[in-house]
Coordinates of C-alpha atoms and ligand atoms in Angstrom, one line a residue:
M50 CA -40.5 96.2 83.5
L51 CA -37.8 94.4 81.7
T52 CA -36.6 90.9 81.4
W53 CA -33.1 90.1 80.4
A54 CA -31.5 86.7 80.2
V55 CA -28.5 84.7 79.2
L56 CA -30.5 81.9 77.4
G57 CA -27.2 80.2 76.9
S58 CA -23.5 81.0 76.4
G59 CA -20.4 79.1 75.4
S60 CA -19.1 77.1 72.5
S61 CA -22.3 75.0 72.1
G62 CA -24.7 77.9 71.7
N63 CA -25.2 81.6 72.6
S64 CA -28.3 83.7 72.8
Y65 CA -29.4 86.7 75.0
L66 CA -33.0 87.9 75.5
F67 CA -34.3 91.4 76.2
S68 CA -38.0 91.7 76.6
D69 CA -40.6 94.1 78.0
G70 CA -43.3 91.5 77.8
T71 CA -44.6 92.9 74.5
T72 CA -41.5 93.3 72.4
S73 CA -38.6 90.9 72.6
I74 CA -35.2 91.0 70.9
L75 CA -32.4 88.5 70.8
I76 CA -28.7 89.0 70.6
D77 CA -27.4 85.9 68.7
Q78 CA -29.3 82.7 68.1
G79 CA -27.1 79.6 68.3
Y80 CA -30.0 77.1 68.9
S81 CA -32.7 75.2 67.1
V82 CA -36.0 76.9 67.3
A83 CA -37.3 74.1 69.5
E84 CA -34.4 74.6 71.9
L85 CA -34.8 78.4 71.7
K86 CA -38.5 78.1 72.7
R87 CA -37.7 75.9 75.6
R88 CA -35.1 78.4 76.9
L89 CA -37.4 81.4 76.3
A90 CA -40.2 79.7 78.3
H91 CA -37.9 79.6 81.3
F92 CA -38.1 83.4 81.3
Q93 CA -41.9 83.5 80.5
A94 CA -41.1 84.7 77.0
S95 CA -42.4 83.4 73.7
V96 CA -40.8 83.2 70.3
D97 CA -43.9 85.0 68.8
Q98 CA -42.8 88.2 70.6
V99 CA -39.3 88.1 69.1
Q100 CA -39.2 91.0 66.7
A101 CA -35.5 91.0 65.7
V102 CA -32.2 89.2 66.1
F103 CA -28.9 91.0 66.3
V104 CA -25.9 88.9 65.4
T105 CA -22.4 89.4 66.9
H106 CA -20.6 87.3 64.3
L107 CA -21.1 84.2 62.1
H108 CA -19.5 81.5 64.1
P109 CA -22.0 78.7 64.4
D110 CA -22.4 78.9 68.2
H111 CA -23.8 82.4 67.7
A112 CA -25.6 82.3 64.3
R113 CA -26.6 78.7 63.4
G114 CA -30.2 79.2 64.4
V115 CA -30.9 82.6 62.8
G116 CA -32.0 81.2 59.5
T117 CA -34.7 78.8 60.8
L118 CA -36.0 81.5 63.2
A119 CA -36.2 84.0 60.3
R120 CA -37.9 81.5 58.0
M121 CA -40.4 80.2 60.6
H122 CA -41.3 83.5 62.4
R123 CA -40.4 86.2 59.8
V124 CA -37.8 87.7 62.2
P125 CA -35.4 90.2 60.7
V126 CA -31.7 89.5 61.3
W127 CA -29.4 92.4 61.8
I128 CA -25.7 91.8 60.8
H129 CA -22.8 94.2 60.5
A130 CA -22.7 95.4 56.9
K131 CA -19.0 94.5 56.7
T132 CA -19.9 90.8 57.3
L133 CA -22.4 90.9 54.5
E134 CA -19.8 92.3 52.3
V135 CA -16.8 90.1 53.1
Q136 CA -18.5 86.8 53.9
P137 CA -21.4 86.6 51.4
Q138 CA -21.2 82.8 51.1
E139 CA -21.3 82.3 54.9
V140 CA -24.3 84.6 55.1
A141 CA -26.0 82.8 52.3
A142 CA -25.5 79.5 54.1
L143 CA -27.6 80.7 57.0
N144 CA -30.5 80.6 54.5
I145 CA -32.2 83.8 55.8
P146 CA -35.0 85.0 53.5
H147 CA -33.4 87.8 51.6
P148 CA -35.7 90.7 52.7
L149 CA -35.1 89.8 56.3
V150 CA -31.3 90.2 56.1
Q151 CA -30.5 93.7 57.4
G152 CA -27.0 95.3 57.3
V153 CA -26.0 97.8 60.0
E154 CA -23.0 100.0 60.5
P155 CA -21.3 100.4 63.9
F156 CA -23.0 103.1 66.0
Q157 CA -26.0 103.2 63.6
T158 CA -29.1 103.2 65.9
I159 CA -31.7 100.5 65.1
T160 CA -35.1 100.9 66.7
V161 CA -37.4 98.0 67.5
G162 CA -40.5 99.2 69.3
P163 CA -39.2 100.7 72.6
F164 CA -35.8 99.2 72.2
S165 CA -32.9 100.9 70.5
L166 CA -29.6 99.2 69.7
F167 CA -26.2 99.9 68.1
C168 CA -23.2 97.7 67.6
Y169 CA -19.5 98.4 68.1
E170 CA -16.5 96.5 66.6
T171 CA -14.7 93.7 68.4
S172 CA -11.4 92.0 67.7
H173 CA -12.2 88.3 66.7
D174 CA -11.2 85.9 64.0
C175 CA -14.5 86.4 62.1
E176 CA -14.6 89.5 60.0
G177 CA -17.2 92.1 60.9
S178 CA -17.5 90.8 64.6
V179 CA -19.3 93.2 66.8
G180 CA -20.8 93.6 70.3
W181 CA -24.2 95.2 71.0
V182 CA -25.5 98.0 73.3
I183 CA -29.2 97.7 74.1
A184 CA -31.3 100.6 75.4
H185 CA -34.8 100.6 76.7
G186 CA -36.5 103.5 78.5
G187 CA -33.2 105.1 79.7
R188 CA -31.7 101.8 80.7
T189 CA -28.6 100.4 79.0
F190 CA -27.2 96.9 78.6
M191 CA -24.0 95.8 76.9
V192 CA -23.0 92.5 75.4
L193 CA -19.3 92.0 74.9
T194 CA -18.3 88.5 73.8
D195 CA -15.8 86.8 71.5
A196 CA -13.1 89.4 71.6
G197 CA -9.3 88.8 71.8
V198 CA -8.7 92.3 73.3
T199 CA -10.8 95.2 74.5
D200 CA -10.4 98.9 73.6
E201 CA -11.2 102.3 74.9
V202 CA -14.5 102.6 73.1
Q203 CA -15.7 99.5 74.8
R204 CA -14.6 100.7 78.2
R205 CA -16.4 103.9 77.7
L206 CA -19.6 102.1 76.7
A207 CA -19.4 99.7 79.7
S208 CA -19.0 102.6 82.0
G209 CA -22.6 103.7 81.1
A210 CA -24.2 100.3 81.2
E211 CA -26.6 99.1 83.9
V212 CA -25.9 95.4 83.2
L213 CA -22.9 94.0 81.4
F214 CA -22.6 90.6 79.7
L215 CA -18.8 90.1 79.6
E216 CA -16.8 87.2 78.1
A217 CA -14.4 85.4 80.5
N218 CA -13.5 82.5 78.3
Y219 CA -10.5 80.9 79.8
D220 CA -8.0 80.9 82.7
V221 CA -4.5 81.6 81.3
Q222 CA -2.8 78.7 83.3
M223 CA -5.5 76.2 82.5
L224 CA -5.4 77.0 78.8
K225 CA -1.6 76.7 78.8
S226 CA -1.6 73.3 80.6
G227 CA -4.8 72.0 79.0
P228 CA -5.4 69.4 76.3
Y229 CA -5.9 71.7 73.3
P230 CA -3.4 71.5 70.4
P231 CA -0.9 74.3 70.3
F232 CA -2.5 76.0 67.2
L233 CA -5.9 76.2 69.1
K234 CA -4.3 77.5 72.3
A235 CA -2.6 80.2 70.2
R236 CA -5.9 81.1 68.5
I237 CA -7.8 81.4 71.7
A238 CA -5.1 83.5 73.4
S239 CA -4.5 85.8 70.4
T240 CA -5.8 89.3 70.0
A241 CA -8.5 87.9 67.6
G242 CA -9.5 85.1 70.0
H243 CA -11.2 85.2 73.4
L244 CA -11.0 87.2 76.6
S245 CA -9.4 85.5 79.6
N246 CA -10.6 85.8 83.2
D247 CA -7.8 88.3 83.8
D248 CA -8.8 90.3 80.6
A249 CA -12.4 90.4 81.8
L250 CA -11.5 91.5 85.3
T251 CA -9.1 94.1 84.1
F252 CA -11.7 95.4 81.7
L253 CA -14.2 95.7 84.6
A254 CA -11.7 97.7 86.6
E255 CA -10.5 99.9 83.8
S256 CA -13.9 100.7 82.5
G257 CA -15.0 101.9 85.9
F258 CA -18.2 99.8 85.5
C259 CA -20.5 100.7 88.4
G260 CA -23.8 99.3 87.1
R261 CA -26.0 96.8 88.8
H262 CA -24.7 93.4 87.6
V263 CA -22.1 91.6 85.5
Y264 CA -22.8 88.3 83.8
F265 CA -19.5 86.5 82.9
I266 CA -20.3 84.6 79.7
H267 CA -18.8 82.3 77.1
I268 CA -17.0 80.3 79.8
S269 CA -14.9 77.4 78.4
D270 CA -15.7 74.1 80.1
T271 CA -12.2 72.8 79.3
N272 CA -10.0 75.8 79.9
N273 CA -11.8 77.5 82.8
S274 CA -13.2 76.7 86.2
V275 CA -16.3 78.4 87.6
P276 CA -15.0 78.3 91.3
L277 CA -11.7 79.8 90.1
L278 CA -13.4 82.7 88.2
E279 CA -15.8 83.2 91.1
A280 CA -13.0 83.5 93.6
A281 CA -11.1 85.9 91.3
A282 CA -14.2 88.0 90.7
R283 CA -15.1 88.2 94.3
R284 CA -11.7 89.8 95.0
V285 CA -12.1 92.6 92.5
S286 CA -15.6 93.0 91.1
P287 CA -17.2 96.2 92.2
V288 CA -20.7 94.9 91.7
P289 CA -22.6 91.6 92.1
F290 CA -21.9 89.1 89.3
T291 CA -23.0 85.7 87.9
V292 CA -20.7 83.2 86.3
C293 CA -22.8 81.6 83.4
A294 CA -21.3 78.2 83.1
K295 CA -21.8 76.4 79.8
G296 CA -25.3 74.9 79.5
T297 CA -26.8 77.1 82.2
Y298 CA -29.1 80.0 81.9
H299 CA -29.5 83.1 84.1
G300 CA -31.5 86.3 84.1
V301 CA -34.0 88.5 85.7
V302 CA -37.7 88.5 84.9
G303 CA -39.6 91.8 85.0
S304 CA -37.3 94.2 86.8
Ligands
LIG24 ZN1 -18.4 82.0 70.4
LIG25 ZN1 -16.6 83.3 67.8

C-alpha cells in the first residue's frame, strides 16, 4: 500500500510525499516544518516517518525548508553533487547539518527502506537541477518540474512510470499578454525556464505515457488558468489527470 501526494506545488512552495505507512520520503521541501506537518496530516502521514528529502534544485520554493527539517528531525538531504560543487554558498545558506548533506550523481540509485530513487538532469536556471524517479515494490513514479525543455531521456523515463507529476507552468498566450516584465517573461519561456501547458501535453503524447494518472504541477496563478489547462488536457490526455492549482493539495492514500 502506498500513499503519494502533491503536498503543494507552485511558486510559494513545493513538496511531494511518497509513503508506505512506515517509511516516507519527500521530494523537495519548500515549507516551514509546521506547515509541512499540517500538509502531511492531510494524508495521514507524520514528519517522524520522513527518512530522507530529495531536492530538485535550490530555488527557495523547493528548498527553503530542508534545513529546518534536517536540523529538527535529523533527515538526510540528497542533492545533485554538481549543485554542491557549483553552489556551495547557496547550499551552506540552507543550514543543513553537515553529515546530513548527501551528494548524488544522475542515475545513481539511492535506497531508503523499500524505496529506491535516482535523479536525472533538467534544463533550468539553477545549476544542477534534476527531476526524480521513485520506485517502490515494482511501482514507479516520476517528478518532472522546473524545466524549460524536455528531452529523450525524460520521455523514456515517463513511458515506464505509473504516476507522473508534470510541470505545466503557463499558458503561452497568457504569459505573453500578462503583467510580468519582459525579462521575466523571457526567463520563464526560455529553455532554462518552465514548461508551458503545450510543452507538458506534447511531452505526454511524445513519451507515450500510459500509466495511471498525471498530476499537472507548478501551475502559475498569474500566467495560467486551471479551466484552460483542464480543457486542453481533456482533449489529448490518454489517462486521468489532476490540475494541482497553487495552494491546493492532491494525492491518494494507501493504494
Ligand atoms: Zn519552482
Ligand atoms: Zn525553479
